[in-house]
C-alpha cells in the first residue's frame, strides 16, 4: 500500500510558497494517485516549538485544515487531522526514534541552525528534536511518499536514515524508506523583497509574501512593489541566471499557470516588468481568490471543520495504533499476557 503523508504548521498565515511548494502538489497527487492513501496533518505539536498564543492555536489549526480543503484536498479521499489529536502516539514513537538518532545528524539540520540562530544554547530541546518528531509523524503511518517544499528535504532524509537504523537494529524491513516528493518548478518560492531569501511566514515584512488570505488589491500592491532589476525580461530561461527576482516572478507565473518557465519566458521575452507585473497579479488573484472565499466560508461553520478533523483523527489513530504496537513488540517491551 502506497501512503502519502505531509503536514503544515498552524503558525501565521499560509503563503504562496506553502501553496506552490506543497499544498498544490498534494492536490495534484490526490487527483493523480487515487489508489494511494493520503494523510494530511496539521502539525500543531511542531508549532509549539516556538511559543504560540493559547487563544489562537485551535483557530489556526482549523484555518490550516480549511486551507487544505479550499485548495482541493477532499476529506472523503484524504485523512485530515491535527497532530495533537493523536499526540500520544506521535510523541511515543518520537521517543523510540530519538534513541536511534545521532546527535551529530541533528547538528547538521539547517532549519535548526536558522531558527536557533546565534543563541543555540538557549534554544529548546523541542526545536532541536523537531526533525525526530517529523520522522515519527511519517513513520507512525509507515508512509511511502512525503510531498514537501525543498526546505524540508533534509528532514525527510533524516527520516529515511532513522527508518533504516530501526530496520537494521531489529533486522526487519519494517518501516518503508519514505521518498521525498519535491514537485514542480516552484519548490522554493522566494521573498518578493529579496530574491535570495525564501518566502517565509516568519519574515518581518508582510510585503515579502503573498498570503492565501490577501485580497486582490493587496496582492496587486505587493506584486507592483516587488523588487526587480532594471532590465527587461530575458529571451531565454538561461537569461534568468543571476537575476533572482526576475527568476522568482517567472517561476511563480509558471507554477500558477501550469506552464513551463520556457513558455512564460517566451511569452514575455523583452517585455518590461511594468507590463509583466499586472499580468502576474491578475493570474495570482484568479488562482487565490476562489480558495480564499472557500476558506472564509468553511471558517464560518467551524462545526463542519471540527467534524472533519475529529473523523480524520479517528482514522489516523486506527492506522497508527497497530504500527506502534508492532514497534513495541520489535523493541521487546513487556506486554500483558
Ligand atoms: P511550513 O510553513 O514550515 O509549515 O511549511 C509547510 C510546507 O510548505 C512545507 O512542505 C515546506 O517545504 C513548504 N514551503 C514553505 N515555504 C516555502 C517556500 N518559500 N517555497 C516552497 N515551499 C515552501
Ligand atoms: N516540518 C514541516 C515544515 O515545517 C512540517 C511537518 C511536520 C511535516 N511533520 C511532517 C511535513 C511530516 C511532512 C511530513 O514544513
Short mmCIF file of C-alpha atoms and ligand atoms in Angstrom, two decimals:
data_model
loop_
_atom_site.label_atom_id
_atom_site.label_comp_id
_atom_site.label_asym_id
_atom_site.label_seq_id
_atom_site.Cartn_x
_atom_site.Cartn_y
_atom_site.Cartn_z
CA UNK A 1 0.00 0.00 0.00
CA UNK A 2 1.37 3.40 -1.01
CA UNK A 3 0.72 6.06 1.54
CA UNK A 4 1.32 9.80 1.30
CA UNK A 5 1.89 11.82 4.44
CA UNK A 6 2.58 15.51 4.82
CA UNK A 7 1.82 18.41 7.10
CA UNK A 8 1.98 22.12 7.78
CA UNK A 9 2.30 24.09 10.95
CA UNK A 10 -0.60 26.21 12.20
CA UNK A 11 1.55 29.29 12.58
CA UNK A 12 0.76 32.62 10.95
CA UNK A 13 -0.89 32.65 7.53
CA UNK A 14 -0.16 30.27 4.71
CA UNK A 15 1.59 31.97 1.82
CA UNK A 16 2.17 31.38 -1.85
CA UNK A 17 5.33 29.36 -1.08
CA UNK A 18 3.33 26.92 1.04
CA UNK A 19 0.75 26.66 -1.71
CA UNK A 20 3.07 26.21 -4.69
CA UNK A 21 5.79 24.26 -2.86
CA UNK A 22 3.47 21.88 -1.04
CA UNK A 23 -0.30 22.23 -0.98
CA UNK A 24 -0.87 22.44 -4.73
CA UNK A 25 1.26 19.32 -5.17
CA UNK A 26 -0.75 17.46 -2.55
CA UNK A 27 -3.90 18.20 -4.50
CA UNK A 28 -2.29 17.10 -7.78
CA UNK A 29 -1.11 13.90 -6.11
CA UNK A 30 -4.52 13.23 -4.62
CA UNK A 31 -6.08 13.56 -8.04
CA UNK A 32 -3.41 11.53 -9.83
CA UNK A 33 -2.92 8.71 -7.34
CA UNK A 34 -6.39 7.64 -6.34
CA UNK A 35 -5.08 4.21 -5.32
CA UNK A 36 -2.79 5.77 -2.68
CA UNK A 37 -3.84 6.60 0.83
CA UNK A 38 -3.48 10.32 1.62
CA UNK A 39 -2.87 11.68 5.10
CA UNK A 40 -2.53 15.43 5.70
CA UNK A 41 -1.74 16.52 9.20
CA UNK A 42 -1.89 19.93 10.84
CA UNK A 43 1.32 19.74 12.86
CA UNK A 44 0.35 21.73 15.92
CA UNK A 45 2.92 19.94 18.11
CA UNK A 46 5.65 21.25 15.83
CA UNK A 47 4.14 24.72 16.03
CA UNK A 48 4.67 24.89 19.80
CA UNK A 49 8.45 24.61 19.39
CA UNK A 50 8.09 28.37 19.47
CA UNK A 51 5.56 29.89 21.90
CA UNK A 52 2.06 30.17 20.43
CA UNK A 53 -0.89 32.25 21.56
CA UNK A 54 -3.06 29.90 23.64
CA UNK A 55 -6.23 31.58 22.48
CA UNK A 56 -5.37 31.27 18.78
CA UNK A 57 -3.81 27.83 18.32
CA UNK A 58 -7.05 25.88 17.84
CA UNK A 59 -8.36 28.53 15.44
CA UNK A 60 -5.11 28.44 13.46
CA UNK A 61 -5.42 24.65 13.29
CA UNK A 62 -8.92 24.92 11.83
CA UNK A 63 -7.69 27.56 9.39
CA UNK A 64 -4.95 25.30 8.06
CA UNK A 65 -7.47 22.49 7.66
CA UNK A 66 -9.76 24.94 5.85
CA UNK A 67 -6.87 25.89 3.56
CA UNK A 68 -6.21 22.22 2.75
CA UNK A 69 -9.85 21.73 1.82
CA UNK A 70 -10.15 25.02 -0.04
CA UNK A 71 -7.08 24.12 -2.10
CA UNK A 72 -8.76 20.88 -3.14
CA UNK A 73 -7.92 18.21 -0.57
CA UNK A 74 -11.08 16.15 -0.34
CA UNK A 75 -11.84 14.92 3.19
CA UNK A 76 -13.58 11.93 1.64
CA UNK A 77 -10.40 10.89 -0.14
CA UNK A 78 -7.83 12.07 2.36
CA UNK A 79 -7.41 11.99 6.11
CA UNK A 80 -7.06 15.48 7.58
CA UNK A 81 -6.28 15.67 11.29
CA UNK A 82 -4.49 17.67 13.99
CA UNK A 83 -1.27 16.03 15.16
CA UNK A 84 -2.08 16.64 18.83
CA UNK A 85 -5.32 14.64 18.48
CA UNK A 86 -3.09 11.57 18.01
CA UNK A 87 -0.35 13.23 20.04
CA UNK A 88 0.13 10.33 22.47
CA UNK A 89 1.17 8.04 19.63
CA UNK A 90 3.27 10.61 17.77
CA UNK A 91 5.17 11.54 20.93
CA UNK A 92 5.64 7.91 21.94
CA UNK A 93 7.13 6.87 18.61
CA UNK A 94 9.26 10.00 18.68
CA UNK A 95 10.87 8.78 21.88
CA UNK A 96 11.71 5.38 20.41
CA UNK A 97 13.19 7.02 17.33
CA UNK A 98 15.10 9.53 19.46
CA UNK A 99 17.02 6.62 20.97
CA UNK A 100 18.23 5.81 17.44
CA UNK A 101 19.02 9.32 16.20
CA UNK A 102 22.58 10.54 16.33
CA UNK A 103 23.11 14.00 17.76
CA UNK A 104 25.71 14.62 15.05
CA UNK A 105 22.96 14.31 12.46
CA UNK A 106 20.65 16.70 14.28
CA UNK A 107 23.51 19.18 14.47
CA UNK A 108 23.58 19.30 10.69
CA UNK A 109 19.93 20.33 10.30
CA UNK A 110 19.93 23.73 8.63
CA UNK A 111 16.41 24.63 9.83
CA UNK A 112 17.54 24.31 13.45
CA UNK A 113 20.60 26.41 12.77
CA UNK A 114 18.43 29.06 11.10
CA UNK A 115 15.77 29.08 13.80
CA UNK A 116 18.09 28.88 16.78
CA UNK A 117 20.40 31.48 15.31
CA UNK A 118 23.36 32.53 17.41
CA UNK A 119 21.55 31.57 20.56
CA UNK A 120 21.62 27.80 20.09
CA UNK A 121 22.46 27.27 23.78
CA UNK A 122 19.16 28.84 24.73
CA UNK A 123 17.07 27.04 22.11
CA UNK A 124 14.61 24.49 23.47
CA UNK A 125 15.04 20.75 23.21
CA UNK A 126 11.81 20.69 21.19
CA UNK A 127 13.26 22.85 18.45
CA UNK A 128 16.32 20.62 18.35
CA UNK A 129 14.29 17.41 18.34
CA UNK A 130 11.80 18.81 15.80
CA UNK A 131 13.08 16.55 12.98
CA UNK A 132 12.66 13.45 15.16
CA UNK A 133 9.00 14.32 15.75
CA UNK A 134 8.67 14.80 12.00
CA UNK A 135 10.22 11.35 11.44
CA UNK A 136 7.71 9.94 13.94
CA UNK A 137 4.82 11.61 12.05
CA UNK A 138 5.86 9.95 8.83
CA UNK A 139 6.83 6.53 10.19
CA UNK A 140 3.83 6.19 12.51
CA UNK A 141 1.78 5.70 9.33
CA UNK A 142 4.56 3.86 7.53
CA UNK A 143 4.23 6.41 4.73
CA UNK A 144 5.94 5.78 1.40
CA UNK A 145 5.85 9.32 -0.02
CA UNK A 146 6.28 12.73 1.58
CA UNK A 147 5.47 15.73 -0.63
CA UNK A 148 7.20 18.85 0.71
CA UNK A 149 8.97 22.01 -0.43
CA UNK A 150 12.72 22.00 -0.98
CA UNK A 151 13.46 23.30 2.53
CA UNK A 152 12.09 20.11 4.14
CA UNK A 153 14.14 17.69 2.07
CA UNK A 154 16.85 17.41 4.69
CA UNK A 155 14.28 16.42 7.32
CA UNK A 156 12.85 13.69 5.09
CA UNK A 157 16.38 12.45 4.51
CA UNK A 158 16.91 12.22 8.25
CA UNK A 159 13.64 10.26 8.45
CA UNK A 160 14.97 7.80 5.86
CA UNK A 161 18.11 7.44 7.91
CA UNK A 162 16.25 6.78 11.15
CA UNK A 163 13.95 4.29 9.41
CA UNK A 164 16.98 2.39 8.10
CA UNK A 165 18.62 2.39 11.51
CA UNK A 166 15.43 0.96 13.04
CA UNK A 167 15.12 -1.72 10.36
CA UNK A 168 18.74 -2.63 10.74
CA UNK A 169 18.62 -2.76 14.51
CA UNK A 170 15.64 -5.11 14.56
CA UNK A 171 16.67 -6.95 11.41
CA UNK A 172 13.32 -6.44 9.72
CA UNK A 173 12.22 -4.40 6.71
CA UNK A 174 9.64 -2.87 8.98
CA UNK A 175 9.50 0.77 8.00
CA UNK A 176 9.24 1.86 4.40
CA UNK A 177 12.07 4.19 3.50
CA UNK A 178 9.92 7.21 2.59
CA UNK A 179 10.59 9.17 -0.59
CA UNK A 180 10.63 12.95 -0.51
CA UNK A 181 8.40 14.18 -3.34
CA UNK A 182 9.55 17.60 -4.44
CA UNK A 183 7.44 18.51 -7.43
CA UNK A 184 7.20 21.25 -9.99
CA UNK A 185 9.24 24.37 -10.60
CA UNK A 186 8.25 26.30 -7.50
CA UNK A 187 9.92 24.11 -4.90
CA UNK A 188 11.44 27.19 -3.32
CA UNK A 189 9.42 30.36 -3.75
CA UNK A 190 11.49 33.39 -2.81
CA UNK A 191 10.68 36.61 -0.97
CA UNK A 192 9.19 39.45 -3.03
CA UNK A 193 11.63 41.83 -1.32
CA UNK A 194 14.79 39.79 -1.84
CA UNK A 195 15.09 37.04 -4.42
CA UNK A 196 17.83 35.30 -2.46
CA UNK A 197 15.67 34.72 0.65
CA UNK A 198 12.92 32.13 0.99
CA UNK A 199 9.34 33.41 1.18
CA UNK A 200 8.51 32.64 4.78
CA UNK A 201 5.78 33.01 7.36
CA UNK A 202 8.16 34.48 9.85
CA UNK A 203 9.82 37.16 7.69
CA UNK A 204 9.14 40.52 9.24
CA UNK A 205 7.80 42.36 6.23
CA UNK A 206 4.36 41.26 5.09
CA UNK A 207 5.29 42.77 1.71
CA UNK A 208 7.74 39.88 1.26
CA UNK A 209 4.99 37.29 0.85
CA UNK A 210 1.57 36.78 -0.65
CA UNK A 211 -0.73 35.29 1.95
CA UNK A 212 -3.52 32.98 0.86
CA UNK A 213 -5.91 35.35 2.66
CA UNK A 214 -4.74 38.54 0.90
CA UNK A 215 -7.40 40.32 -1.12
CA UNK A 216 -6.99 41.31 -4.76
CA UNK A 217 -5.81 44.87 -4.02
CA UNK A 218 -3.22 43.70 -1.52
CA UNK A 219 -1.89 41.11 -3.97
CA UNK A 220 -1.67 43.68 -6.76
CA UNK A 221 0.10 46.13 -4.46
CA UNK A 222 2.62 43.55 -3.25
CA UNK A 223 3.44 42.45 -6.78
CA UNK A 224 3.65 46.03 -8.00
CA UNK A 225 6.17 46.81 -5.28
CA UNK A 226 8.06 43.51 -5.60
CA UNK A 227 11.77 44.03 -6.08
CA UNK A 228 13.04 43.67 -9.66
CA UNK A 229 16.07 44.73 -11.63
CA UNK A 230 16.22 47.43 -14.31
CA UNK A 231 16.45 45.10 -17.33
CA UNK A 232 13.59 43.85 -19.46
CA UNK A 233 12.62 40.19 -19.17
CA UNK A 234 15.06 37.85 -20.89
CA UNK A 235 14.58 35.99 -24.16
CA UNK A 236 15.63 32.62 -22.70
CA UNK A 237 15.44 30.75 -19.39
CA UNK A 238 19.24 30.95 -19.16
CA UNK A 239 18.87 34.72 -19.20
CA UNK A 240 17.29 34.47 -15.73
CA UNK A 241 20.60 33.41 -14.23
CA UNK A 242 21.97 35.99 -11.83
CA UNK A 243 18.55 37.69 -11.75
CA UNK A 244 16.94 36.11 -8.68
CA UNK A 245 13.91 38.42 -8.50
CA UNK A 246 13.05 38.01 -12.19
CA UNK A 247 13.55 34.25 -11.90
CA UNK A 248 11.24 34.11 -8.88
CA UNK A 249 8.41 36.05 -10.52
CA UNK A 250 8.66 33.97 -13.70
CA UNK A 251 8.66 30.78 -11.61
CA UNK A 252 5.55 31.89 -9.75
CA UNK A 253 3.82 32.71 -13.02
CA UNK A 254 4.76 29.33 -14.50
CA UNK A 255 3.61 27.38 -11.45
CA UNK A 256 0.29 29.23 -11.20
CA UNK A 257 -0.49 28.98 -14.90
CA UNK A 258 0.66 25.37 -15.25
CA UNK A 259 3.18 26.35 -17.94
CA UNK A 260 6.90 25.72 -18.11
CA UNK A 261 9.29 28.55 -17.37
CA UNK A 262 10.38 28.41 -21.03
CA UNK A 263 6.80 29.05 -22.15
CA UNK A 264 6.44 32.02 -19.81
CA UNK A 265 9.80 33.46 -20.85
CA UNK A 266 8.80 33.11 -24.49
CA UNK A 267 5.53 34.94 -23.84
CA UNK A 268 7.17 37.89 -22.09
CA UNK A 269 10.55 38.00 -23.84
CA UNK A 270 11.91 41.54 -23.95
CA UNK A 271 8.91 42.99 -22.08
CA UNK A 272 9.22 45.38 -19.14
CA UNK A 273 8.26 44.38 -15.60
CA UNK A 274 5.61 47.11 -15.76
CA UNK A 275 3.87 45.01 -18.38
CA UNK A 276 4.52 41.63 -16.75
CA UNK A 277 3.54 42.50 -13.18
CA UNK A 278 -0.14 43.33 -13.83
CA UNK A 279 -0.46 40.00 -15.69
CA UNK A 280 1.12 38.20 -12.76
CA UNK A 281 -1.26 39.95 -10.32
CA UNK A 282 -4.25 39.02 -12.40
CA UNK A 283 -3.19 35.38 -12.58
CA UNK A 284 -2.42 35.23 -8.85
CA UNK A 285 -5.77 36.73 -7.92
CA UNK A 286 -7.60 34.37 -10.27
CA UNK A 287 -5.97 31.37 -8.60
CA UNK A 288 -6.06 32.55 -4.99
CA UNK A 289 -9.41 34.36 -4.72
CA UNK A 290 -11.66 31.29 -5.03
CA UNK A 291 -9.54 29.49 -2.46
CA UNK A 292 -9.75 32.42 -0.05
CA UNK A 293 -13.51 32.59 -0.50
CA UNK A 294 -13.90 28.88 0.24
CA UNK A 295 -11.65 29.19 3.29
CA UNK A 296 -13.79 32.02 4.63
CA UNK A 297 -16.98 30.01 4.10
CA UNK A 298 -15.51 26.99 5.82
CA UNK A 299 -14.40 29.09 8.77
CA UNK A 300 -17.95 30.38 9.22
CA UNK A 301 -19.12 26.92 10.14
CA UNK A 302 -16.47 25.53 12.42
CA UNK A 303 -18.72 22.59 13.31
CA UNK A 304 -18.11 21.13 9.86
CA UNK A 305 -14.31 21.55 10.10
CA UNK A 306 -14.36 20.09 13.60
CA UNK A 307 -16.28 17.09 12.34
CA UNK A 308 -13.72 16.54 9.55
CA UNK A 309 -10.80 16.87 11.99
CA UNK A 310 -12.39 14.53 14.54
CA UNK A 311 -13.14 11.87 11.97
CA UNK A 312 -9.65 12.33 10.48
CA UNK A 313 -8.12 11.85 13.92
CA UNK A 314 -10.08 8.61 14.44
CA UNK A 315 -9.00 7.27 11.08
CA UNK A 316 -5.38 8.29 11.66
CA UNK A 317 -5.38 6.62 15.07
CA UNK A 318 -6.79 3.43 13.59
CA UNK A 319 -3.84 3.24 11.17
CA UNK A 320 -1.19 4.25 13.70
CA UNK A 321 -2.21 2.03 16.64
CA UNK A 322 -1.22 -1.36 15.15
CA UNK A 323 2.00 0.09 13.67
CA UNK A 324 3.08 1.46 17.05
CA UNK A 325 2.08 -1.88 18.63
CA UNK A 326 4.42 -3.71 16.28
CA UNK A 327 7.21 -1.24 17.01
CA UNK A 328 6.85 -2.00 20.73
CA UNK A 329 6.87 -5.74 20.05
CA UNK A 330 10.04 -5.39 17.98
CA UNK A 331 11.73 -3.42 20.74
CA UNK A 332 10.76 -6.22 23.12
CA UNK A 333 8.71 -4.41 25.76
CA UNK A 334 6.72 -6.35 28.33
CA UNK A 335 3.18 -6.96 27.22
CA UNK A 336 0.11 -8.02 29.15
CA UNK A 337 -0.11 -11.76 28.56
P1 LIG B 1 5.79 25.39 6.98
O1 LIG B 1 5.35 26.74 6.59
O2 LIG B 1 7.19 25.38 7.50
O3 LIG B 1 4.82 24.65 7.85
O4 LIG B 1 5.88 24.58 5.62
C1 LIG B 1 4.81 23.86 5.05
C2 LIG B 1 5.20 23.35 3.67
O5 LIG B 1 5.41 24.43 2.77
C3 LIG B 1 6.49 22.52 3.65
O6 LIG B 1 6.33 21.43 2.76
C4 LIG B 1 7.51 23.49 3.12
O7 LIG B 1 8.57 22.85 2.45
C5 LIG B 1 6.68 24.32 2.15
N1 LIG B 1 7.25 25.67 1.98
C6 LIG B 1 7.40 26.62 2.96
N2 LIG B 1 7.95 27.75 2.46
C7 LIG B 1 8.15 27.51 1.13
C8 LIG B 1 8.68 28.30 0.04
N3 LIG B 1 9.09 29.55 0.23
N4 LIG B 1 8.72 27.73 -1.18
C9 LIG B 1 8.29 26.47 -1.39
N5 LIG B 1 7.78 25.68 -0.42
C10 LIG B 1 7.71 26.19 0.83
N1 LIG B 2 8.49 20.27 9.24
C1 LIG B 2 7.48 20.54 8.25
C2 LIG B 2 7.53 22.03 7.89
O1 LIG B 2 7.95 22.85 8.65
C3 LIG B 2 6.11 20.18 8.72
C4 LIG B 2 5.99 18.73 9.04
C5 LIG B 2 5.90 18.16 10.27
C6 LIG B 2 5.92 17.68 8.09
N2 LIG B 2 5.77 16.81 10.15
C7 LIG B 2 5.80 16.48 8.84
C8 LIG B 2 5.98 17.63 6.71
C9 LIG B 2 5.74 15.24 8.23
C10 LIG B 2 5.92 16.38 6.09
C11 LIG B 2 5.81 15.19 6.85
O2 LIG B 2 7.12 22.36 6.84
#
